[in-house]
Amino acid sequence: MESLHQRVRLLWAGRSALGGLVLLGLAVVVDRFFVPLPLQVAVAGWVVLAALGAVHALFAHRIWRFSLEDDSLFLVRGVVTRTDTSVPYVRVQHVDTTRGPVERTAGLASVVVYTAGSRGADITIPGLRPDRATELRERLRDLAGESEATDAV
Amino acid sequence: MRRLHPLSGAVSVGRGLLQGAFFGVIAGTTLAGLLGLPAWTGPLMIPALALVLGGFALTRYYRFTYEIEGETLRVESGVFARQSREIPLGRIQNVDSRQGVLNRLLGLAVVAFETAGGNATEATLDAVDKGEAERLRRLVQRHGEARAEPETEASAVTGEAGDKPSPGPADDSPAHTDTQELFDFSMRDLLIYAVVSVRPAAPVLLLVGLPLGIDALLTVVRFNLGLVGGPTTVSLAVLDAFGPPRLVAFALLTALQFLLAALVLSVALTVVEYYDFRLVREGDDLRYERGLLRRYSGTIPLSKVQTISIRENVAMRRFGFATLVVETAGYNGGNGETGQGVAIPMAPREVVYGLARDIEPFGDLDFDRAPTRARRRYAARFAIVVGVLAAVGYAVDTVLLESGYWWLLLGLFVLVPPAAHLRWRHRGVTLDDDVLATRTGFWRQTTRVVPYYRVQTVFVGRSPFQRRRDLATVTADTASTSSIFGGAARAYDIDDERAAQLRDVLRERLYTDLLARKAGRDG
């Protein structure tokens, strides 16, 4: 089983802190122009949110595992509800690597695997080194080709 | 390339003219006043806008062409942004047609082609005459058969090579004589079905949808208040003036009326939806027709069925009836058409299982129940819900009502053990020779049958509460559409170890069954 790059923790923690910051900004705007709010409480709330996000990121990274097995891609993830997912290679429709602006600055990339299924039809493996992401995409493409989808849907 | 039926063009031009005139009236009155234009420009807006929209509709009609050429359906459309689309016939999952009231008078039908990709209907022909709709449907159907039977394909190929038109059924129109009536509804059965399958949410939806719905509701409430002898204004102060007995009488009366209204409306809606339901089998396709005001018909290719669901609610189970739903990958988005994919609205259970086995062979389903610790979990969950309800009741009572009867809610705890037992009893999973079957639901029991070779992704999920008891829920995703709304085949709360086994079995069987099918097709 392979785990994600360490830096993804920073990415996730940063993301939740940023999300909290947006909320905080909203609170400030409301305070300025509409109704006075207790801003100290809002700031404390943001700190708590960011801390929770960081803890969540730590756990998420510890739990996240994936591996390429004989006939399927296997993933373990989820802090609260833990989910094991197996995606048979026959069912892979196409594979993307994506690098968002934030991911790029962190030097990371994601691989997205698409199936024809309707629930969770796209499965994302985040926090990979770019070369590893490319390698994984090519490997998955080859595996999907080898298993030869006879009746993809 | 073919055009849509001229009458449908005329209808859409007429609609465009009317809409334009309507906008013209609005624009004429508001804009002229706002911009201070001279008074005579107001009336001029009406014909001007009518011409613009009518002309647009006319151009759109002339731009829209379609044709089935060889292996593909080609559709060209668009006035400003032109679009041309090609759909390989083999990728088409369903062909549906529907007729609104106007189209029925004109003898037209709207034909929709669904494929597995995308999130909307791939091509809609609005509208063609009935003969053309039939021709299109047969062309798609025949293509499916040519693929399914290698001999036909081979002979077609040699026919081409020998420069001779291939003889036999491939060219002449009515390819099918083997239509077989599978099911139809008599009026009596339809009424029974409508009563048994009551949808309590129906009147609420209808009331919200109607323009005066809320007013009608308030009128009824006022009438009830008058009946139990209170003031006829609707406000919270009424609650103070009432003693508990009158309050209970009022609540019971309203609830009764609501239930009656639900029954009547739901029956009416069901009758309108399923009037004159008919299911026939044509070769490898199922074909249904239904509807009183709007008439729906469609084909479901058996070779593309992803999941079979058998639904039985409490009342239907009591009398041995069931509903059969077949799902393909075709239908997209919840467009509110509840009847989609319904192969048999209601029939005796044996008939339903018979047809289901005909579509996808499976043996007697002998469901394994979850371990008994799952039942404890449900009991705990229901107890928490009742506890929260009682707490809310207590809060409302002390702050608002001050009746002192909030503890009556604690009586709901009596219901917790039987509810937990029933939920546990009606959940199960079984691995048959060729299919995975899951079952869940007491009020509306749903049995889902998924052939192994249709499984896409397998999820094993464990919430913190499940982890505490070593339980897991296994979800077998397929490409059928209803699984978007949480309708995938799920084995709830099975033992953690068994879940891992189940996942491995599903994965293994997916490959062996796919290979077997491939071998069957090639050999």
CSV table of C-alpha atoms in Angstrom, one decimal, chain B residues 37-423:
chain,number,residue,atom,x,y,z
B,37,LEU,CA,-41.0,57.0,-25.8
B,38,PRO,CA,-44.0,58.4,-27.7
B,39,ALA,CA,-47.3,56.6,-27.0
B,40,TRP,CA,-47.6,55.0,-30.5
B,41,THR,CA,-44.5,52.9,-30.0
B,42,GLY,CA,-46.2,50.8,-27.3
B,43,PRO,CA,-48.7,48.9,-29.6
B,44,LEU,CA,-45.9,48.5,-32.2
B,45,MET,CA,-43.9,46.4,-29.8
B,46,ILE,CA,-46.5,43.6,-30.0
B,47,PRO,CA,-46.2,42.7,-33.6
B,48,ALA,CA,-42.5,43.4,-33.7
B,49,LEU,CA,-41.6,41.0,-30.9
B,50,ALA,CA,-44.1,38.4,-32.2
B,51,LEU,CA,-42.4,38.5,-35.5
B,52,VAL,CA,-39.0,38.2,-33.9
B,53,LEU,CA,-39.8,35.1,-31.8
B,54,GLY,CA,-42.0,33.6,-34.5
B,55,GLY,CA,-39.2,34.0,-37.0
B,56,PHE,CA,-36.8,32.5,-34.6
B,57,ALA,CA,-39.0,29.5,-34.1
B,58,LEU,CA,-39.4,29.1,-37.9
B,59,THR,CA,-35.6,29.3,-38.4
B,60,ARG,CA,-35.0,26.8,-35.7
B,61,TYR,CA,-37.5,24.4,-37.3
B,62,TYR,CA,-35.7,24.7,-40.7
B,63,ARG,CA,-32.3,24.3,-39.0
B,64,PHE,CA,-33.3,21.1,-37.2
B,65,THR,CA,-32.6,18.1,-39.4
B,66,TYR,CA,-31.9,14.5,-38.5
B,67,GLU,CA,-31.3,11.2,-40.2
B,68,ILE,CA,-30.3,7.6,-39.4
B,69,GLU,CA,-27.4,6.8,-41.8
B,70,GLY,CA,-26.0,3.4,-41.5
B,71,GLU,CA,-24.7,3.0,-38.0
B,72,THR,CA,-25.3,6.5,-36.6
B,73,LEU,CA,-28.1,8.9,-35.8
B,74,ARG,CA,-27.1,12.4,-37.0
B,75,VAL,CA,-28.8,15.5,-35.7
B,76,GLU,CA,-28.1,19.1,-36.9
B,77,SER,CA,-29.6,21.9,-35.0
B,78,GLY,CA,-29.1,25.5,-33.7
B,79,VAL,CA,-29.8,28.9,-35.1
B,80,PHE,CA,-26.9,31.0,-33.8
B,81,ALA,CA,-24.7,28.3,-32.4
B,82,ARG,CA,-24.9,25.4,-34.8
B,83,GLN,CA,-24.5,22.0,-33.5
B,84,SER,CA,-24.2,18.7,-35.2
B,85,ARG,CA,-24.2,15.5,-33.2
B,86,GLU,CA,-23.6,11.9,-34.2
B,87,ILE,CA,-24.7,9.1,-32.0
B,88,PRO,CA,-23.7,5.5,-32.8
B,89,LEU,CA,-26.8,3.4,-32.7
B,90,GLY,CA,-25.1,0.7,-30.6
B,91,ARG,CA,-24.7,3.3,-27.8
B,92,ILE,CA,-28.4,4.2,-27.6
B,93,GLN,CA,-29.8,2.8,-24.4
B,94,ASN,CA,-33.5,3.6,-24.7
B,95,VAL,CA,-35.8,5.2,-27.2
B,96,ASP,CA,-38.8,6.9,-25.6
B,97,SER,CA,-41.7,8.7,-27.0
B,98,ARG,CA,-44.3,10.8,-25.3
B,99,GLN,CA,-47.4,12.6,-26.5
B,100,GLY,CA,-48.9,15.6,-24.8
B,101,VAL,CA,-52.5,16.4,-25.3
B,102,LEU,CA,-51.9,18.7,-28.2
B,103,ASN,CA,-49.6,16.3,-29.9
B,104,ARG,CA,-52.1,13.5,-29.5
B,105,LEU,CA,-54.7,15.6,-31.3
B,106,LEU,CA,-52.2,16.3,-34.1
B,107,GLY,CA,-51.0,12.7,-34.2
B,108,LEU,CA,-47.5,13.6,-33.3
B,109,ALA,CA,-45.0,12.2,-30.8
B,110,VAL,CA,-41.8,13.5,-29.2
B,111,VAL,CA,-39.0,11.0,-29.5
B,112,ALA,CA,-36.1,11.0,-27.1
B,113,PHE,CA,-32.9,8.9,-27.5
B,114,GLU,CA,-30.9,8.2,-24.3
B,115,THR,CA,-27.3,7.1,-24.1
B,116,ALA,CA,-25.2,6.3,-21.1
B,117,GLY,CA,-23.0,9.4,-21.2
B,118,GLY,CA,-23.8,13.0,-20.4
B,119,ASN,CA,-26.4,14.4,-18.1
B,120,ALA,CA,-29.3,15.1,-20.4
B,121,THR,CA,-31.2,13.3,-23.1
B,122,GLU,CA,-28.9,13.1,-26.0
B,123,ALA,CA,-31.3,13.8,-28.8
B,124,THR,CA,-35.0,14.9,-28.7
B,125,LEU,CA,-37.1,15.1,-31.8
B,126,ASP,CA,-40.0,17.4,-31.1
B,127,ALA,CA,-42.0,16.2,-32.9
B,128,VAL,CA,-42.5,13.7,-35.6
B,129,ASP,CA,-45.6,11.8,-36.7
B,130,LYS,CA,-46.3,8.4,-35.3
B,131,GLY,CA,-45.2,6.4,-38.3
B,132,GLU,CA,-41.8,8.1,-38.3
B,133,ALA,CA,-41.4,7.5,-34.5
B,134,GLU,CA,-42.1,3.8,-35.1
B,135,ARG,CA,-39.7,3.7,-38.0
B,136,LEU,CA,-36.9,5.3,-35.9
B,137,ARG,CA,-37.6,2.9,-33.0
B,138,ARG,CA,-37.4,-0.1,-35.3
B,139,LEU,CA,-34.2,1.0,-36.9
B,140,VAL,CA,-32.5,1.3,-33.5
B,141,GLN,CA,-34.0,-2.0,-32.4
B,142,ARG,CA,-32.9,-3.8,-35.5
B,143,HIS,CA,-29.4,-2.5,-35.0
B,144,GLY,CA,-29.3,-4.0,-31.5
B,145,GLU,CA,-30.4,-7.3,-32.9
B,146,ALA,CA,-27.9,-7.4,-35.7
B,147,ARG,CA,-25.2,-7.0,-33.1
B,148,ALA,CA,-26.6,-9.6,-30.8
B,149,GLU,CA,-26.8,-12.3,-33.4
B,150,PRO,CA,-23.4,-12.9,-35.2
B,151,GLU,CA,-25.0,-14.8,-38.1
B,152,THR,CA,-27.2,-11.8,-39.1
B,153,GLU,CA,-24.2,-9.6,-39.0
B,154,ALA,CA,-22.1,-12.0,-41.0
B,155,SER,CA,-24.7,-12.5,-43.7
B,156,ALA,CA,-25.1,-8.7,-43.9
B,157,VAL,CA,-21.4,-8.4,-44.5
B,158,THR,CA,-21.2,-11.0,-47.2
B,159,GLY,CA,-24.3,-9.5,-48.8
B,160,GLU,CA,-22.4,-6.3,-49.1
B,161,ALA,CA,-19.3,-7.9,-50.4
B,162,GLY,CA,-21.2,-9.8,-53.0
B,163,ASP,CA,-22.8,-6.5,-54.1
B,164,LYS,CA,-26.3,-7.9,-53.5
B,165,PRO,CA,-28.8,-6.6,-51.1
B,166,SER,CA,-28.9,-9.0,-48.2
B,167,PRO,CA,-32.1,-11.0,-48.3
B,168,GLY,CA,-34.4,-11.7,-45.4
B,169,PRO,CA,-35.4,-9.6,-42.4
B,170,ALA,CA,-32.6,-7.1,-42.5
B,171,ASP,CA,-34.3,-5.0,-45.2
B,172,ASP,CA,-38.0,-5.4,-45.0
B,173,SER,CA,-39.8,-3.3,-42.5
B,174,PRO,CA,-41.8,-5.3,-39.9
B,175,ALA,CA,-38.9,-7.3,-38.6
B,176,HIS,CA,-40.9,-8.5,-35.7
B,177,THR,CA,-43.7,-10.9,-35.7
B,178,ASP,CA,-42.8,-12.3,-32.3
B,179,THR,CA,-44.4,-9.7,-30.2
B,180,GLN,CA,-45.6,-11.2,-27.0
B,181,GLU,CA,-48.0,-9.5,-24.6
B,182,LEU,CA,-46.5,-9.7,-21.1
B,183,PHE,CA,-48.7,-7.5,-19.0
B,184,ASP,CA,-51.6,-5.1,-19.1
B,185,PHE,CA,-53.7,-3.4,-16.5
B,186,SER,CA,-57.5,-3.7,-16.3
B,187,MET,CA,-59.2,-0.7,-14.8
B,188,ARG,CA,-59.9,-2.6,-11.6
B,189,ASP,CA,-56.2,-3.6,-11.2
B,190,LEU,CA,-55.2,-0.1,-11.9
B,191,LEU,CA,-57.5,1.3,-9.1
B,192,ILE,CA,-56.2,-1.3,-6.7
B,193,TYR,CA,-52.7,-0.4,-7.5
B,194,ALA,CA,-53.4,3.3,-7.1
B,195,VAL,CA,-54.9,2.7,-3.7
B,196,VAL,CA,-52.2,0.4,-2.5
B,197,SER,CA,-49.3,2.5,-3.7
B,198,VAL,CA,-50.4,5.8,-2.1
B,199,ARG,CA,-47.7,8.4,-2.1
B,200,PRO,CA,-48.4,10.6,1.0
B,201,ALA,CA,-46.2,13.4,-0.4
B,202,ALA,CA,-48.3,13.8,-3.5
B,203,PRO,CA,-50.8,16.4,-2.1
B,204,VAL,CA,-48.1,18.5,-0.5
B,205,LEU,CA,-46.3,18.7,-3.8
B,206,LEU,CA,-49.5,19.5,-5.6
B,207,LEU,CA,-50.4,22.2,-3.1
B,208,VAL,CA,-47.0,23.8,-3.4
B,209,GLY,CA,-47.2,23.7,-7.1
B,210,LEU,CA,-50.6,25.2,-7.5
B,211,PRO,CA,-50.9,29.0,-7.5
B,212,LEU,CA,-53.6,29.1,-4.9
B,213,GLY,CA,-52.6,26.0,-3.0
B,214,ILE,CA,-51.5,27.7,0.2
B,215,ASP,CA,-54.7,29.8,0.3
B,216,ALA,CA,-56.8,26.6,-0.1
B,217,LEU,CA,-54.9,25.0,2.8
B,218,LEU,CA,-55.5,28.0,5.0
B,219,THR,CA,-59.2,28.0,4.2
B,220,VAL,CA,-59.4,24.4,5.3
B,221,VAL,CA,-57.5,25.1,8.5
B,222,ARG,CA,-59.9,28.0,9.2
B,223,PHE,CA,-62.9,25.8,8.6
B,224,ASN,CA,-61.6,23.2,11.0
B,225,LEU,CA,-61.0,25.9,13.7
B,226,GLY,CA,-64.5,27.0,13.3
B,227,LEU,CA,-65.7,23.5,13.6
B,228,VAL,CA,-64.1,22.8,16.9
B,229,GLY,CA,-65.4,26.2,18.1
B,230,GLY,CA,-62.4,28.6,18.0
B,231,PRO,CA,-61.6,31.9,16.4
B,232,THR,CA,-61.3,31.6,12.7
B,233,THR,CA,-58.0,33.4,12.4
B,234,VAL,CA,-54.8,31.4,12.0
B,235,SER,CA,-52.3,32.3,14.6
B,236,LEU,CA,-50.4,30.9,17.5
B,237,ALA,CA,-52.7,32.7,20.0
B,238,VAL,CA,-55.3,30.1,19.1
B,239,LEU,CA,-53.3,27.5,20.9
B,240,ASP,CA,-53.6,29.4,24.1
B,241,ALA,CA,-57.3,29.7,23.8
B,242,PHE,CA,-57.8,26.0,23.2
B,243,GLY,CA,-57.7,23.4,25.9
B,244,PRO,CA,-55.8,20.1,25.1
B,245,PRO,CA,-59.0,18.2,24.2
B,246,ARG,CA,-60.0,20.7,21.6
B,247,LEU,CA,-56.5,20.9,20.3
B,248,VAL,CA,-56.3,17.1,19.9
B,249,ALA,CA,-59.7,17.1,18.1
B,250,PHE,CA,-58.4,19.8,15.8
B,251,ALA,CA,-55.2,17.9,15.1
B,252,LEU,CA,-57.0,14.7,14.5
B,253,LEU,CA,-59.5,16.3,12.1
B,254,THR,CA,-56.8,18.0,10.1
B,255,ALA,CA,-54.7,14.8,9.9
B,256,LEU,CA,-57.7,12.9,8.7
B,257,GLN,CA,-58.5,15.4,6.0
B,258,PHE,CA,-54.9,15.4,5.0
B,259,LEU,CA,-54.8,11.6,4.7
B,260,LEU,CA,-58.0,11.6,2.7
B,261,ALA,CA,-56.8,14.3,0.4
B,262,ALA,CA,-53.5,12.4,0.0
B,263,LEU,CA,-55.4,9.2,-0.9
B,264,VAL,CA,-57.7,10.9,-3.5
B,265,LEU,CA,-54.9,12.9,-5.1
B,266,SER,CA,-52.5,10.1,-5.2
B,267,VAL,CA,-55.0,7.8,-6.7
B,268,ALA,CA,-55.9,10.3,-9.3
B,269,LEU,CA,-52.2,11.0,-10.2
B,270,THR,CA,-51.5,7.3,-10.4
B,271,VAL,CA,-54.5,6.6,-12.7
B,272,VAL,CA,-53.4,9.5,-15.0
B,273,GLU,CA,-49.9,8.2,-15.1
B,274,TYR,CA,-50.5,4.5,-15.6
B,275,TYR,CA,-53.8,4.5,-17.5
B,276,ASP,CA,-53.9,1.8,-20.1
B,277,PHE,CA,-50.5,0.4,-19.1
B,278,ARG,CA,-49.3,-2.3,-21.5
B,279,LEU,CA,-46.0,-4.2,-21.6
B,280,VAL,CA,-45.0,-6.3,-24.6
B,281,ARG,CA,-41.9,-8.1,-25.5
B,282,GLU,CA,-40.6,-7.6,-29.0
B,283,GLY,CA,-37.6,-9.9,-29.6
B,284,ASP,CA,-35.0,-8.6,-27.2
B,285,ASP,CA,-36.8,-5.5,-26.2
B,286,LEU,CA,-39.4,-4.6,-23.7
B,287,ARG,CA,-41.9,-2.1,-24.8
B,288,TYR,CA,-44.3,-0.2,-22.6
B,289,GLU,CA,-47.1,2.3,-23.1
B,290,ARG,CA,-49.0,4.2,-20.5
B,291,GLY,CA,-50.7,7.5,-19.6
B,292,LEU,CA,-54.1,9.1,-19.8
B,293,LEU,CA,-53.5,12.7,-20.8
B,294,ARG,CA,-49.9,12.4,-21.8
B,295,ARG,CA,-49.1,9.2,-23.4
B,296,TYR,CA,-45.6,7.7,-22.8
B,297,SER,CA,-44.1,4.8,-24.6
B,298,GLY,CA,-40.6,3.4,-24.8
B,299,THR,CA,-38.4,0.5,-25.4
B,300,ILE,CA,-36.0,-1.0,-22.9
B,301,PRO,CA,-33.4,-3.3,-24.6
B,302,LEU,CA,-33.0,-6.3,-22.3
B,303,SER,CA,-29.3,-6.5,-23.2
B,304,LYS,CA,-28.8,-3.2,-21.6
B,305,VAL,CA,-30.5,-3.8,-18.3
B,306,GLN,CA,-28.1,-2.9,-15.5
B,307,THR,CA,-30.2,-3.6,-12.4
B,308,ILE,CA,-33.6,-5.1,-11.7
B,309,SER,CA,-35.5,-3.8,-8.7
B,310,ILE,CA,-38.5,-5.4,-7.2
B,311,ARG,CA,-40.5,-3.1,-4.9
B,312,GLU,CA,-43.2,-4.1,-2.5
B,313,ASN,CA,-44.7,-1.8,0.1
B,314,VAL,CA,-46.4,-3.1,3.2
B,315,ALA,CA,-49.8,-3.3,1.7
B,316,MET,CA,-48.6,-5.0,-1.5
B,317,ARG,CA,-46.6,-7.6,0.5
B,318,ARG,CA,-49.7,-8.4,2.5
B,319,PHE,CA,-51.6,-9.3,-0.7
B,320,GLY,CA,-48.7,-10.8,-2.6
B,321,PHE,CA,-48.1,-8.1,-5.1
B,322,ALA,CA,-44.9,-6.5,-6.3
B,323,THR,CA,-43.6,-3.8,-8.7
B,324,LEU,CA,-40.9,-4.5,-11.2
B,325,VAL,CA,-38.4,-1.8,-12.2
B,326,VAL,CA,-35.6,-2.4,-14.8
B,327,GLU,CA,-32.9,0.2,-14.9
B,328,THR,CA,-30.6,0.9,-17.8
B,329,ALA,CA,-27.8,3.4,-18.0
B,330,GLY,CA,-29.8,5.6,-20.1
B,331,TYR,CA,-32.1,7.8,-18.0
B,332,ASN,CA,-30.5,10.9,-16.6
B,333,GLY,CA,-31.4,13.4,-14.0
B,334,GLY,CA,-34.4,13.3,-11.8
B,335,ASN,CA,-36.9,14.9,-14.1
B,336,GLY,CA,-39.7,13.8,-11.8
B,337,GLU,CA,-41.0,11.1,-14.1
B,338,THR,CA,-41.5,8.5,-11.5
B,339,GLY,CA,-42.7,5.9,-13.9
B,340,GLN,CA,-39.4,5.6,-15.8
B,341,GLY,CA,-38.1,2.1,-16.0
B,342,VAL,CA,-41.2,0.6,-14.5
B,343,ALA,CA,-41.8,-2.6,-16.3
B,344,ILE,CA,-44.7,-3.8,-14.3
B,345,PRO,CA,-46.5,-1.4,-11.9
B,346,MET,CA,-48.2,-4.2,-10.0
B,347,ALA,CA,-48.7,-7.9,-10.5
B,348,PRO,CA,-48.7,-11.0,-8.4
B,349,ARG,CA,-45.3,-11.7,-7.0
B,350,GLU,CA,-44.8,-14.9,-9.0
B,351,VAL,CA,-45.4,-13.0,-12.3
B,352,VAL,CA,-43.0,-10.3,-11.3
B,353,TYR,CA,-40.3,-12.8,-10.3
B,354,GLY,CA,-41.0,-14.8,-13.4
B,355,LEU,CA,-40.3,-11.9,-15.7
B,356,ALA,CA,-37.3,-10.8,-13.6
B,357,ARG,CA,-35.8,-14.2,-14.1
B,358,ASP,CA,-36.6,-14.0,-17.7
B,359,ILE,CA,-34.5,-10.9,-18.0
B,360,GLU,CA,-31.6,-12.1,-15.8
B,361,PRO,CA,-31.7,-15.7,-14.6
B,362,PHE,CA,-31.4,-16.2,-10.9
B,363,GLY,CA,-32.4,-18.8,-8.5
B,364,ASP,CA,-34.5,-18.6,-5.3
B,365,LEU,CA,-33.1,-15.8,-3.3
B,366,ASP,CA,-32.3,-16.8,0.2
B,367,PHE,CA,-31.3,-13.7,2.1
B,368,ASP,CA,-28.7,-13.7,4.8
B,369,ARG,CA,-29.6,-11.3,7.6
B,370,ALA,CA,-27.1,-9.0,9.3
B,371,PRO,CA,-25.6,-10.1,12.6
B,372,THR,CA,-27.9,-9.4,15.6
B,373,ARG,CA,-25.6,-6.7,16.8
B,374,ALA,CA,-26.8,-4.7,13.9
B,375,ARG,CA,-30.3,-4.8,15.4
B,376,ARG,CA,-28.9,-3.3,18.6
B,377,ARG,CA,-27.4,-0.6,16.5
B,378,TYR,CA,-30.8,0.3,15.0
B,379,ALA,CA,-32.4,0.2,18.4
B,380,ALA,CA,-29.8,2.6,19.7
B,381,ARG,CA,-30.3,4.9,16.7
B,382,PHE,CA,-34.1,4.9,17.0
B,383,ALA,CA,-33.8,5.5,20.8
B,384,ILE,CA,-31.6,8.6,20.2
B,385,VAL,CA,-34.2,9.9,17.7
B,386,VAL,CA,-37.0,9.4,20.2
B,387,GLY,CA,-34.9,11.0,22.9
B,388,VAL,CA,-34.3,14.1,20.7
B,389,LEU,CA,-38.0,14.3,19.9
B,390,ALA,CA,-38.9,14.1,23.6
B,391,ALA,CA,-36.4,16.9,24.4
B,392,VAL,CA,-37.8,19.1,21.6
B,393,GLY,CA,-41.3,18.3,22.8
B,394,TYR,CA,-40.3,19.3,26.3
B,395,ALA,CA,-38.8,22.5,25.2
B,396,VAL,CA,-41.8,23.4,23.0
B,397,ASP,CA,-44.2,22.5,25.8
B,398,THR,CA,-42.5,24.6,28.5
B,399,VAL,CA,-42.0,27.6,26.4
B,400,LEU,CA,-45.2,27.7,24.2
B,401,LEU,CA,-47.9,25.3,25.1
B,402,GLU,CA,-47.6,24.8,28.9
B,403,SER,CA,-49.9,21.8,28.7
B,404,GLY,CA,-47.7,19.6,30.7
B,405,TYR,CA,-48.3,16.6,28.5
B,406,TRP,CA,-44.8,16.5,26.9
B,407,TRP,CA,-44.0,13.2,28.6
B,408,LEU,CA,-46.5,11.5,26.3
B,409,LEU,CA,-43.7,11.6,23.7
B,410,LEU,CA,-41.7,9.2,25.9
B,411,GLY,CA,-44.3,6.6,25.0
B,412,LEU,CA,-42.6,6.4,21.6
B,413,PHE,CA,-39.8,4.4,23.3
B,414,VAL,CA,-42.2,1.4,23.2
B,415,LEU,CA,-41.9,1.5,19.5
B,416,VAL,CA,-38.1,1.3,19.4
B,417,PRO,CA,-37.6,-2.4,19.8
B,418,PRO,CA,-40.1,-3.5,17.2
B,419,ALA,CA,-38.9,-0.8,14.7
B,420,ALA,CA,-35.3,-2.0,15.1
B,421,HIS,CA,-36.4,-5.6,14.7
B,422,LEU,CA,-38.4,-4.9,11.6
B,423,ARG,CA,-35.6,-2.9,10.0
